[in-house]
CSV table of C-alpha atoms and ligand atoms in Angstrom, one decimal:
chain,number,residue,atom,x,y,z
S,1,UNK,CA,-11.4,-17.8,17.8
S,2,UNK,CA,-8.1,-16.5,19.3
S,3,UNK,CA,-5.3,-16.2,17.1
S,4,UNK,CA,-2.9,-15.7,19.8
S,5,UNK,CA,0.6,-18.1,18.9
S,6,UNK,CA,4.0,-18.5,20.2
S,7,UNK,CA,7.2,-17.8,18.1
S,8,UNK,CA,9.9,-18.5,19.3
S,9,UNK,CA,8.6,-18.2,22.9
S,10,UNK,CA,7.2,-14.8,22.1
S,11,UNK,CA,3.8,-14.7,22.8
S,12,UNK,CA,2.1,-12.6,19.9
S,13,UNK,CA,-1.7,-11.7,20.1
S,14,UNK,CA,-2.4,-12.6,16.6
S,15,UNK,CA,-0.2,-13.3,13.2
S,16,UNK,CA,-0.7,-9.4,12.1
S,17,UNK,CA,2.8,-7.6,12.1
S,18,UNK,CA,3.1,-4.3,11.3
S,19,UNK,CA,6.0,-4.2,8.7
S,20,UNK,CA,8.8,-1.5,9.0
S,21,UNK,CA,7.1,2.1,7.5
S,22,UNK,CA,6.0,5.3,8.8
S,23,UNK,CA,4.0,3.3,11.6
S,24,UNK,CA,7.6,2.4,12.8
S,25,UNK,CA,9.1,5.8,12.5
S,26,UNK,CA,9.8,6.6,16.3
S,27,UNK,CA,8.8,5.2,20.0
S,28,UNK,CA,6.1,7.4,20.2
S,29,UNK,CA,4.3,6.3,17.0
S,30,UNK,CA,4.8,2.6,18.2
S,31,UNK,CA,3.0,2.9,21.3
S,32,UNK,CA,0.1,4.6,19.7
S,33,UNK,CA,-0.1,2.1,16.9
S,34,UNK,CA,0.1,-0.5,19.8
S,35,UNK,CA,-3.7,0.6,20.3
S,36,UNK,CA,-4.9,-1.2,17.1
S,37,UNK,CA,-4.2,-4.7,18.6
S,38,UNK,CA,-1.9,-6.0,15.8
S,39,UNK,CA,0.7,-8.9,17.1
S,40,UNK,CA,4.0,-6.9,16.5
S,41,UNK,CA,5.5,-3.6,15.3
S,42,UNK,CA,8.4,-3.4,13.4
S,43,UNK,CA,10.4,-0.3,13.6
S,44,UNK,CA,11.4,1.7,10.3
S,45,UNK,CA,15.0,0.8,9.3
S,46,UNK,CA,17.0,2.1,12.4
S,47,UNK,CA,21.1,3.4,11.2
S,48,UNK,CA,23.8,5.3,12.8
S,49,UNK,CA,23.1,8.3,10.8
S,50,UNK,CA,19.0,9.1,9.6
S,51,UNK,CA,18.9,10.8,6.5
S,52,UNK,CA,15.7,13.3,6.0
S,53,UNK,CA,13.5,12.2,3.2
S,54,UNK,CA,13.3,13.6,-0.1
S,55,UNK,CA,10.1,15.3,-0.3
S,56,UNK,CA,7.4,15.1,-1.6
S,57,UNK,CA,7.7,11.4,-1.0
S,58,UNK,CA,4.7,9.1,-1.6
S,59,UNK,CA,2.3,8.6,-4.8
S,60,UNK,CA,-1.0,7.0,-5.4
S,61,UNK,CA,-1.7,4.7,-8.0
S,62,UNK,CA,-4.9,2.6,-8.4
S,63,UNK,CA,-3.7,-0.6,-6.9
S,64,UNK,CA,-0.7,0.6,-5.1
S,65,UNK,CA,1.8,3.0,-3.6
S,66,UNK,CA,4.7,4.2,-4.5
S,67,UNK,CA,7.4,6.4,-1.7
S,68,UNK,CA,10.9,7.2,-1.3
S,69,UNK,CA,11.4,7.4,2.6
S,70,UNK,CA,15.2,6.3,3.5
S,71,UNK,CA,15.4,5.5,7.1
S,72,UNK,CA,13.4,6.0,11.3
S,73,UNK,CA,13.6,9.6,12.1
S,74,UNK,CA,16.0,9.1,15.1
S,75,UNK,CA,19.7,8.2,15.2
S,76,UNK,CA,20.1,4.7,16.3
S,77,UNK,CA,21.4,6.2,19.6
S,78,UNK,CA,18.1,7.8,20.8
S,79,UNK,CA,16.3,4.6,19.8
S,80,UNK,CA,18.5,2.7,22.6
S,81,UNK,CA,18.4,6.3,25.3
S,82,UNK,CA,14.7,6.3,24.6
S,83,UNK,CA,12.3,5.1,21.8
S,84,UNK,CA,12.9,1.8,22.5
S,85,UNK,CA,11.7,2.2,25.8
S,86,UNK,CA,8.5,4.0,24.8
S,87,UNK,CA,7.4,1.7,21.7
S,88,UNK,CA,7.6,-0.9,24.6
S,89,UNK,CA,4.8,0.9,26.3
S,90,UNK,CA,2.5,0.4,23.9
S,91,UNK,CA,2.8,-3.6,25.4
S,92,UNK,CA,3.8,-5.4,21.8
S,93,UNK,CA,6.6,-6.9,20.7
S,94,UNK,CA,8.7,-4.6,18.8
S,95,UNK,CA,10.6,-5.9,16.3
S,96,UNK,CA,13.9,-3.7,15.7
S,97,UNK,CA,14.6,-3.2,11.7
S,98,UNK,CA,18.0,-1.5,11.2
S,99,UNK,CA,21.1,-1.3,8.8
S,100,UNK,CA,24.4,-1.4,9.2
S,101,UNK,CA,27.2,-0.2,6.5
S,102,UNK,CA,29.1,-3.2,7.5
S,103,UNK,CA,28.5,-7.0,9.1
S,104,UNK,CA,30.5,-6.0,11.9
S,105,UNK,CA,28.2,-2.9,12.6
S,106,UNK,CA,25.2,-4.8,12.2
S,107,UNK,CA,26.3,-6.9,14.5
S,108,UNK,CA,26.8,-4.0,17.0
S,109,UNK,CA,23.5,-2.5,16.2
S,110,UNK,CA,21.4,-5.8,16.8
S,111,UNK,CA,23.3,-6.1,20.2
S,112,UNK,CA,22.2,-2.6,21.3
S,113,UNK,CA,18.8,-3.4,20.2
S,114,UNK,CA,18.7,-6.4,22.5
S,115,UNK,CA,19.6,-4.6,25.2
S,116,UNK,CA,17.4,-1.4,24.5
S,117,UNK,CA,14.5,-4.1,25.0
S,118,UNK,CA,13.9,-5.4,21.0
S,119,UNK,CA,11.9,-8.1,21.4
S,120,UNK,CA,13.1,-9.3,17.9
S,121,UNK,CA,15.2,-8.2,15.5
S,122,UNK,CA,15.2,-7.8,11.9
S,123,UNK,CA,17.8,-7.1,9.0
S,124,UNK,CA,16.2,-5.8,5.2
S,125,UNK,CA,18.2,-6.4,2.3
S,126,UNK,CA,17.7,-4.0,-0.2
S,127,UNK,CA,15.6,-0.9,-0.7
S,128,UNK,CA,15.5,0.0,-4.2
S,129,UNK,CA,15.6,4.1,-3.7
S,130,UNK,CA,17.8,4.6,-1.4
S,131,UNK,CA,21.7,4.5,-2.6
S,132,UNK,CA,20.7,7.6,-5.3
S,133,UNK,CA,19.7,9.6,-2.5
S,134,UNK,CA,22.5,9.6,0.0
S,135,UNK,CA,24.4,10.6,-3.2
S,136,UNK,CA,22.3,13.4,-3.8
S,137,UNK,CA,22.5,14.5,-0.3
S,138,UNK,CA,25.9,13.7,0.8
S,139,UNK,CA,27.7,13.9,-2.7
S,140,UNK,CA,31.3,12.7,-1.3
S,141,UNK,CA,29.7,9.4,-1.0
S,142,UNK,CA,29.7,7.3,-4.0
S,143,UNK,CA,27.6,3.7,-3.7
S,144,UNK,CA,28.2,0.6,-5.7
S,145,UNK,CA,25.2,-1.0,-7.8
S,146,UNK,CA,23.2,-3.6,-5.4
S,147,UNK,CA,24.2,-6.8,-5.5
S,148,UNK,CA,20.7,-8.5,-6.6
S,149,UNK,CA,22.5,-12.0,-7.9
S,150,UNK,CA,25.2,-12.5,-4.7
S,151,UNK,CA,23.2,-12.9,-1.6
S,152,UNK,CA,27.1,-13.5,-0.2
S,153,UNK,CA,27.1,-9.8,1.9
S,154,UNK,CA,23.9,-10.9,3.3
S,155,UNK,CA,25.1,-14.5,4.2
S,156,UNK,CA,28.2,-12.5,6.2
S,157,UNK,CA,25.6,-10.1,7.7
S,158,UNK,CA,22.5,-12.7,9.1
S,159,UNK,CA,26.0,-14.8,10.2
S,160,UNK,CA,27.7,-11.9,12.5
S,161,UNK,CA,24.2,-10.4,13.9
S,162,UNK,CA,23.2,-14.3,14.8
S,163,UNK,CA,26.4,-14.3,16.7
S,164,UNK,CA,25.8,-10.8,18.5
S,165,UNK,CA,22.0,-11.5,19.6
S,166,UNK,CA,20.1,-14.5,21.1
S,167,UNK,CA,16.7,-12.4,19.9
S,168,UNK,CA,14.4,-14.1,17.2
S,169,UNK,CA,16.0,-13.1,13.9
S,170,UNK,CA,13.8,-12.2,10.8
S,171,UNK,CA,15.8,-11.3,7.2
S,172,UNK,CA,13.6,-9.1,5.1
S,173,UNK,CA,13.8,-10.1,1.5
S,174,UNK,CA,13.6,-7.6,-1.0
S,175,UNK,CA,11.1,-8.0,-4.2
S,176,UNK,CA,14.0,-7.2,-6.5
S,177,UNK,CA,14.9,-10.2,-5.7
S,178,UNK,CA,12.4,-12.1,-6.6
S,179,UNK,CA,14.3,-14.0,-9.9
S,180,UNK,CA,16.4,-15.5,-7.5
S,181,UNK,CA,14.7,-15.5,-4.3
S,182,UNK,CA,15.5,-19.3,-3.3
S,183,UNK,CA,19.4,-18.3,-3.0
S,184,UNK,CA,18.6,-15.7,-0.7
S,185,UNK,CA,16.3,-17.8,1.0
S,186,UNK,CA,19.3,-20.1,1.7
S,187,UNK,CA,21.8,-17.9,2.7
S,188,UNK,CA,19.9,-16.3,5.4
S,189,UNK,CA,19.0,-19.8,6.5
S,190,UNK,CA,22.4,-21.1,6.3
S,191,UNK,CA,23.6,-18.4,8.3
S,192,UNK,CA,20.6,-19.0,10.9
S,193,UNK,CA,17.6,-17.3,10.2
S,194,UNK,CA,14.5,-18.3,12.2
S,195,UNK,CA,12.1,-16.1,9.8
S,196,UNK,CA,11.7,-14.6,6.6
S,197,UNK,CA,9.7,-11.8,5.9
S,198,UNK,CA,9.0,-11.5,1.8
S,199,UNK,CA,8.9,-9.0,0.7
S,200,UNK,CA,10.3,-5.1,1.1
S,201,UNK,CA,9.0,-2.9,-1.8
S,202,UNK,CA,10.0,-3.2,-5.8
S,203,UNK,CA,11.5,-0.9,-7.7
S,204,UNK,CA,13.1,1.3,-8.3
S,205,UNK,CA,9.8,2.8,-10.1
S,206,UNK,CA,8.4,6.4,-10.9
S,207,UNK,CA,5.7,8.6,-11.9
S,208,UNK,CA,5.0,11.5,-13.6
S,209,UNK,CA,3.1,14.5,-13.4
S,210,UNK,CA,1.6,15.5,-17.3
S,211,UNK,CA,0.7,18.8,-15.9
S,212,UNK,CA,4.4,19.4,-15.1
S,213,UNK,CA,6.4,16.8,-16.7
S,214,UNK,CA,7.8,16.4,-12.9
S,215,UNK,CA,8.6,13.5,-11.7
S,216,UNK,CA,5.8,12.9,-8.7
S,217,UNK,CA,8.6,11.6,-6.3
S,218,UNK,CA,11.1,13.9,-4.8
S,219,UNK,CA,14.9,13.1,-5.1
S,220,UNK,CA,17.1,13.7,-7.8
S,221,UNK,CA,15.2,11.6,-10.1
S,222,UNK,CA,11.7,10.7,-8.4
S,223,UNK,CA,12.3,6.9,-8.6
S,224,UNK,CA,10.9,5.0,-5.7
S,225,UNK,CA,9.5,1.4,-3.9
S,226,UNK,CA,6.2,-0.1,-5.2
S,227,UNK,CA,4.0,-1.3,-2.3
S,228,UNK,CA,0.6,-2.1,-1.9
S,229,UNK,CA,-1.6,-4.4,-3.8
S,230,UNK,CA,0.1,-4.0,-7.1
S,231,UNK,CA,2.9,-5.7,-5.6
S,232,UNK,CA,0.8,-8.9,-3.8
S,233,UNK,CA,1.1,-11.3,-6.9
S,234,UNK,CA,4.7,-11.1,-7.4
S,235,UNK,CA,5.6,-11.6,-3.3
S,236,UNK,CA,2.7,-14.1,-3.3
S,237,UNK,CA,4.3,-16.1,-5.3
S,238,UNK,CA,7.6,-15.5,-3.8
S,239,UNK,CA,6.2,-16.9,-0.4
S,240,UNK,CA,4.5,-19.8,-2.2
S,241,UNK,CA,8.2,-20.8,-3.8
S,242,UNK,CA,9.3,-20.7,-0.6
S,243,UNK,CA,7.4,-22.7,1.0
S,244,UNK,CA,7.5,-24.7,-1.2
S,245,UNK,CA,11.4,-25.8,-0.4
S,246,UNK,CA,12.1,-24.7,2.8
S,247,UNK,CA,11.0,-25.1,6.0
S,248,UNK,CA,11.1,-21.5,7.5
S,249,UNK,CA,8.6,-19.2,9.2
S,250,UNK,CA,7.2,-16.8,6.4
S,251,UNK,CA,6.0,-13.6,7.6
S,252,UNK,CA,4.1,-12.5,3.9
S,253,UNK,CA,3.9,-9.1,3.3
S,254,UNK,CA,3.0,-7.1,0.0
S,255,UNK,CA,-0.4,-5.6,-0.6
S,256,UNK,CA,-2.2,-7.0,2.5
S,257,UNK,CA,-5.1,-4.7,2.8
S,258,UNK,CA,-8.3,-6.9,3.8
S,259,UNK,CA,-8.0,-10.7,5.1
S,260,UNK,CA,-8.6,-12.4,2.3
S,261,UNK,CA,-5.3,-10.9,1.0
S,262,UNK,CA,-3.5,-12.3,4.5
S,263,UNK,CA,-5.5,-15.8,3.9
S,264,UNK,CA,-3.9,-15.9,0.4
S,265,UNK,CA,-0.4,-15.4,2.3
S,266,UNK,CA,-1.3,-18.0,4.2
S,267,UNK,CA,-2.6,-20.6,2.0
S,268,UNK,CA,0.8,-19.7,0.2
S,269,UNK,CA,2.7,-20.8,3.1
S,270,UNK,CA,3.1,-17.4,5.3
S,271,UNK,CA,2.3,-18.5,9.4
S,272,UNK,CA,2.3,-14.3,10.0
S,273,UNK,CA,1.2,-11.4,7.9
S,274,UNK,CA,2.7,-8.3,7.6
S,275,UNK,CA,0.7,-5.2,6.6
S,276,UNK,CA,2.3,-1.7,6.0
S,277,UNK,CA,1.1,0.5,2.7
S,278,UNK,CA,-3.1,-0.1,4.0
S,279,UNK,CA,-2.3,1.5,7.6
S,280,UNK,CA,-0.6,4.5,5.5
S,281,UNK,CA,-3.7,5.3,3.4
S,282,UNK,CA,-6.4,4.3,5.5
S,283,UNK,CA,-5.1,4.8,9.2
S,284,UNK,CA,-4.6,2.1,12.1
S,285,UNK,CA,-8.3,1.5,12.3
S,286,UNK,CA,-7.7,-0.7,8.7
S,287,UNK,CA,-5.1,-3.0,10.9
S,288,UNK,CA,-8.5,-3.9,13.8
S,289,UNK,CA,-10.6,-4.2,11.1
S,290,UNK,CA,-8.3,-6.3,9.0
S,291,UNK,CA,-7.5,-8.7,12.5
S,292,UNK,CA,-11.6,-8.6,13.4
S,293,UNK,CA,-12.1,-10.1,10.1
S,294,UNK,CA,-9.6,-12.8,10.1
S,295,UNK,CA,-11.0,-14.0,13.0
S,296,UNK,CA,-14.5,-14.0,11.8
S,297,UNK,CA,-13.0,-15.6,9.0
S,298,UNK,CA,-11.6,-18.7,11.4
S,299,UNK,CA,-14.9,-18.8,12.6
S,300,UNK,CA,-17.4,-18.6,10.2
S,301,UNK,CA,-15.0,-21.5,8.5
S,302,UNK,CA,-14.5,-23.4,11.3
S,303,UNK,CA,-10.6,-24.2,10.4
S,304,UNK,CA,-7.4,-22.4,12.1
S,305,UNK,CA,-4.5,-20.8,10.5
S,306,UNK,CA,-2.7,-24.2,10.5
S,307,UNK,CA,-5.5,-25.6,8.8
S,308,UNK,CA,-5.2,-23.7,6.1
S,309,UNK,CA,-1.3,-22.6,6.1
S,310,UNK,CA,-0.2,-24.4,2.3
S,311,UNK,CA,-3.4,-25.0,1.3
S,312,UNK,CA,-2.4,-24.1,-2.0
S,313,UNK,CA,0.9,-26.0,-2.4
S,314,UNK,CA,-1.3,-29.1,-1.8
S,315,UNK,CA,-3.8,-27.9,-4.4
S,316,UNK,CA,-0.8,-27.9,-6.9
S,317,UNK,CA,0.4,-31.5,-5.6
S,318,UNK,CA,-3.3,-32.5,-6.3
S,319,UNK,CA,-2.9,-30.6,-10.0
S,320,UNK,CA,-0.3,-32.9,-10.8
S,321,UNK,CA,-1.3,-36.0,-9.0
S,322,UNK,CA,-4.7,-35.6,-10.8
S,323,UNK,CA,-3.1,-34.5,-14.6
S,324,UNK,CA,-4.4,-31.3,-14.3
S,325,UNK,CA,-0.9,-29.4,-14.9
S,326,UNK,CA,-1.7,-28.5,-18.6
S,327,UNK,CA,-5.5,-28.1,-19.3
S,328,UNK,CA,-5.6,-26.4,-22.4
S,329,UNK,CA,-9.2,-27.8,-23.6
S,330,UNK,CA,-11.7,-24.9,-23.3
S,331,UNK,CA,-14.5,-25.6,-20.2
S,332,UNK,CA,-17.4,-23.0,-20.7
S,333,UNK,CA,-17.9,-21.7,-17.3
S,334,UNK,CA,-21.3,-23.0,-15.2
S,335,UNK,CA,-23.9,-20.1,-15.3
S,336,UNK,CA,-26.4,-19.1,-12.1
S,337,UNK,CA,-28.7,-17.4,-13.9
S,338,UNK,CA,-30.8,-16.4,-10.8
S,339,UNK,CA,-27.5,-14.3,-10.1
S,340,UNK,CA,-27.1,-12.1,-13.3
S,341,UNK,CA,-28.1,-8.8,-13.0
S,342,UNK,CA,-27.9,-8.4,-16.6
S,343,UNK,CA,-24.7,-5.6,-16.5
S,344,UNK,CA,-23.1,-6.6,-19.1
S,345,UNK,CA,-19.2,-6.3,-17.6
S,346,UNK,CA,-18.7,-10.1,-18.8
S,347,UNK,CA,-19.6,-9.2,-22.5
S,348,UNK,CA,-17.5,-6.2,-22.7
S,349,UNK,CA,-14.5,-8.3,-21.4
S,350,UNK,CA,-15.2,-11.3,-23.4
S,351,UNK,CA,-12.5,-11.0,-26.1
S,352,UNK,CA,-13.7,-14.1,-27.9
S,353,UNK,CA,-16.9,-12.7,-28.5
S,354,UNK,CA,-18.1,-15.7,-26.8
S,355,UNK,CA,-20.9,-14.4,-24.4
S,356,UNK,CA,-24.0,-11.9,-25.0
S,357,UNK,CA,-26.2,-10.3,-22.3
S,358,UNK,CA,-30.1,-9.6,-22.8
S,359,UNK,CA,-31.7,-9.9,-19.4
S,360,UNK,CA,-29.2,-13.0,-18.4
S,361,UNK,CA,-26.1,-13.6,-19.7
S,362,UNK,CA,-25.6,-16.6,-22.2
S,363,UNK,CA,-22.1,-17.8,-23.1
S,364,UNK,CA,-21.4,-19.9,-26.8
S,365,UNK,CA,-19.9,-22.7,-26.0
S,366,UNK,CA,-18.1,-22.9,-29.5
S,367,UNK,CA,-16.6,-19.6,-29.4
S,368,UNK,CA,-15.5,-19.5,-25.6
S,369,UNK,CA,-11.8,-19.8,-25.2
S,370,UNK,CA,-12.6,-20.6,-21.5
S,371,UNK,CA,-9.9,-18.2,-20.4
S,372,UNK,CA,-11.9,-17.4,-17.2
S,373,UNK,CA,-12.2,-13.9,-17.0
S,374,UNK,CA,-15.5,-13.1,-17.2
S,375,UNK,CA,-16.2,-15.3,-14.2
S,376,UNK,CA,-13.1,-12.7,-12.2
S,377,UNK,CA,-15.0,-9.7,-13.6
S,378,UNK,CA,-18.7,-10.6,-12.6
S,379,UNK,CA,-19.5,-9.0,-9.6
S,380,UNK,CA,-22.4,-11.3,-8.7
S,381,UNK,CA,-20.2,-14.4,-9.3
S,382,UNK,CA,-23.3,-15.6,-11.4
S,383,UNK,CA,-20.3,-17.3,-13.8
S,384,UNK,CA,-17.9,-20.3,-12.5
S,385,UNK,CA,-15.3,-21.9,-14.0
S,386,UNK,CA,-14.9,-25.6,-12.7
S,387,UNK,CA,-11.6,-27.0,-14.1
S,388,UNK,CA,-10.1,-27.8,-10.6
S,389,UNK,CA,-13.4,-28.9,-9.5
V,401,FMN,C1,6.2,4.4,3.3
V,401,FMN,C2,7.0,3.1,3.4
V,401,FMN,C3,8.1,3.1,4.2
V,401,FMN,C4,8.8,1.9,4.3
V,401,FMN,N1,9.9,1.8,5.1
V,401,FMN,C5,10.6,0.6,5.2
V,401,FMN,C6,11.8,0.6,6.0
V,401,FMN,O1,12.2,1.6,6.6
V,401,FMN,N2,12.4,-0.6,6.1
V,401,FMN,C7,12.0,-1.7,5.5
V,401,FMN,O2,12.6,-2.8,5.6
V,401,FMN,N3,10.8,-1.7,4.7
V,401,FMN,C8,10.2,-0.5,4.6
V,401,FMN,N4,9.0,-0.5,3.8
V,401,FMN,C9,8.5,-1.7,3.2
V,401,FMN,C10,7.3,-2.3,4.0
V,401,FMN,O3,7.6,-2.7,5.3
V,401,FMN,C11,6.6,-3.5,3.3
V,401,FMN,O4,7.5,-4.6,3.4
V,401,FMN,C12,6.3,-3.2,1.8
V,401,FMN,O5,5.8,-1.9,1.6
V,401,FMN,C13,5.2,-4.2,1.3
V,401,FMN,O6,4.1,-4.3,2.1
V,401,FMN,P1,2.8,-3.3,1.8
V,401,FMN,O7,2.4,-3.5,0.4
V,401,FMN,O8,1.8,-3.8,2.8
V,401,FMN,O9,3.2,-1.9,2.1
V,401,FMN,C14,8.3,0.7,3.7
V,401,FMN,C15,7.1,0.8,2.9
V,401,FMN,C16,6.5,2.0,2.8
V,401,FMN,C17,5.2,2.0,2.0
C-alpha cells in the first residue's frame, strides 16, 4: 500500500522524516540519505555562526543514546550559496531546522531558507546541552537559564518567522518540556504553526566512565540530550496529550527504531514519524527497513494510517465510557499453554510469588496481584492479560 500524502501541498513519499541530527549535517549528507526513500530530511539546526562539537560526543546506553553536538557544520551562509542546493538533489523535501539569537533573525534566517529552496521550515526550542558549551568555548558569552515555564520568546519567534515565510512551518518541542507541554503547544499554534514535531532530546543528562571517573561526554562537564528509545514513553505520551486537545499535525519523534514504535506514534495521534538516534547507530538501511515494514504493516492489516491515527485516545474514551478508568481488582492473566516453553522468565519476575514453572507455567490465582508483567516479559506471549478485553 502507498503511503505517499500531501501536507500542505507537499507531496511526501511516505510519513517517515528524518529529524534534525548528523543525517542533516550538510547538503552532501542529505542527498545521500535521500537514497533510503524516507518522506523528508530535516537539516541539523542551521545558525549564523556553527560551533565545533565537543568531543567525544555520543554515548551508548542500553535503550538509548546520549550526544552533545551543538549545531550543522556549515555557517548558515554556505547552506543558502550551496548545501541547500545539493540536499535538493537527493529529490526530498528538505525541511530547514535553524536558530536564531533573536525573533528578528529568525525571521531573516527562515526567509533565506525559502529562497535557498527549503521546502519547509522548522524552528527547535530548546536543546538541553548546548548554552554550557558556547560558554566553555567562547567564554565572553554568558547565557541565561532556559526559559522551560514561558513559552512567551517562542510565541514572538513562530509569530515573526510566520510573517517572513509562506513555507509549511513545523515548531520542534523540546522534552524538557514535557510538564507543561500544552502551553507550548498553544503558543506555537497561536502564533501559526501548521505542525508540531514532539520531541527534541531530554536532558541535560550524563555518564560516567568507572574506569576513569570521566565523564563519557566531552564539554566542560559531559552533560548531554537523551534520545532513542529510552526517551519514546515520555514523548509518546506528550503526542497522545496533544492530541488529545488540539487539532495540529504531529510529527512524533523519540525512540522510533522499528514500525511498531512509529504505529504507537500514530495510534497516539502523530500523522508523520520522525526517526533520528536508529539511523545513527544502525545506518540509513534501518530508515528502508523501518518504511518496508510500515507498509507491510498497512497491508498485512488491511487499515491505513488514518485508520489507525488516535486509535488509542478512543481506547481511553471507551475506558471511561465503559468504567474501566480504575480497575484495581486483580484478573489472573489467560494462559496458552501450548505456547510455554517452560523458561521460567515469568517466575523470576513475578514479585508476588504468584506463578511457578515445571514444564508449563501455572499462575495462583490467590496470590497474583495481576500487575501484568509477566505477560510483557514472556517471549512466547503464552500469558494475556484481558482487562480491556
Ligand atoms: C546526534 C543528534 C543530533 C541532534 N541534533 C539536533 C539538532 O541539530 N537540532 C534539533 O532540533 N534536534 C536535534 N536532535 C534531536 C533529534 O532530531 C530527535 O528529535 C531526538 O533525538 C529524538 O528522536 P530519536 O530518539 O529518534 O533520536 C539530535 C539528536 C541526536 C541524537
Amino acid at each position: 500500500m502507498s503511503l505517499e500524502f500531501d501536507f500542505k501541498g507537499i507531496r511526501l513519499k511516505n510519513p517517515v522524516i528524518v529529524t534534525a541530527g548528523e543525517h542533516g549535517r550538510d547538503g552532501k549528507t542529505i542527498r545521500e540519505v535521500a537514497a533510503s526513500g524516507v518522506g523528508a530530511i530535516t537539516t541539523k539546526t542551521i545558525t549564523n555562526i556553527p560551533l565545533p562539537d565537543p568531543l567525544p560526543c555520543y554515548a551508548k546506553i542500553d535503550n538509548g543514546f546520549l550526544n552533545v553536538v551543538l549545531s550543522a557544520v556549515h555557517p548558515a551562509e554556505q547552506w543558502f550559496d550551496t548545501d541547500m542546493a545539493e540536499a535538493k538533489k537527493g529529490g526530498v523535501p528538505v525541511i530547514a531546522n535553524f536558530a536564531g539569537s533573536s525573533p528578528s533573525e529568525s525571521a531573516e534566517l527562515a526567509k533565506k531558507c525559502e529562497d535557498a529552496g527549503a521546502d519547509m521550515i522548522e524552528l527547535p526550542t530548546h536543546c538541553p546541552h548546548l548554552a554550557e558549551n558556547i560558554e566553555a568555548q567562547i567564554p565572553e558569552i554568558k547565557l541565561p537559564p532556559p526559559e522551560i515555564y514561558d513559552p512567551k520568546p517562542f510565541y514572538e519567534t513562530v509569530k515573526a518567522v510566520r510573517k517572513s515565510t509562506s513555507l509549511p512551518l513545523i515548531g520542534k518541542l523540546s522534552a524538557i518540556f514535557h510538564l507543561n507541554t500544552k502551553n507550548w503547544v498553544k503558543a506555537g499554534v497561536d502564533a501559526g504553526l501548521d505542525a508540531i514535531e514532539v520531541a527534541d532530546t531530554l536532558g541535560p543528562v550524563m555518564l560516567i566512565d568507572i574506569a576513569t571517573g570521566q565523564p563519557k561526554l566531552g564539554g566542560p562537564r559531559g552533560f548531554g540530550g537523551l534520545s532513542g528509545g529510552a526517551l519514546k514513553p515520555l514523548t509518546l505520551r506528550m503526542v497522545f496529550e496533544i492530541a488529545q486537545d488540539f487539532d495540529i499535525t504531529i510529527i512524533g519523534s523519540g525512540g522510533i527504531s522499528t514500525y511498531k514504535d512509529a504505529v504507537e506514534y500514530i495510534m497516539a495521534g502523530a500523522s508523520m514519524v520522525g526517526v533520528c538516534t536508529v539511523g545513527h547507530l544502525k545506518g540509513i538501511g534501518a530508515y528502508t527497513k523501518l518504511i518496508k515494514d510500515l507498509e507491510r504493516y498497512f497491508d498485512e492489516n488491511d487499515t491505513t494510517l488514518e485508520e489507525i491515527r488516535g486509535l488509542a485516545l478512543k481506547k481511553v474514551e471507551q475506558r471511561k465510557k465503559k468504567g474501566l478508568a480504575a480497575i484495581t481488582k486483580p484478573l489472573p492473566p489467560e494462559i496458552t499453554a501450548e505456547r510455554c516453553n517452560a523458561c521460567g522468565i515469568c517466575e523470576r519476575s513475578c514479585i508476588y510469588g504468584a506463578i511457578t514453572v515445571d514444564d508449563v507455567v501455572h499462575v495462583d490465582s490467590g496470590s497474583c496481584y495481576g500487575c501484568g508483567l509477566c505477560a510483557d516479559v514472556c517471549p512466547k506471549h503464552a500469558l494475556e492479560m484481558t482487562y480491556y478485553k
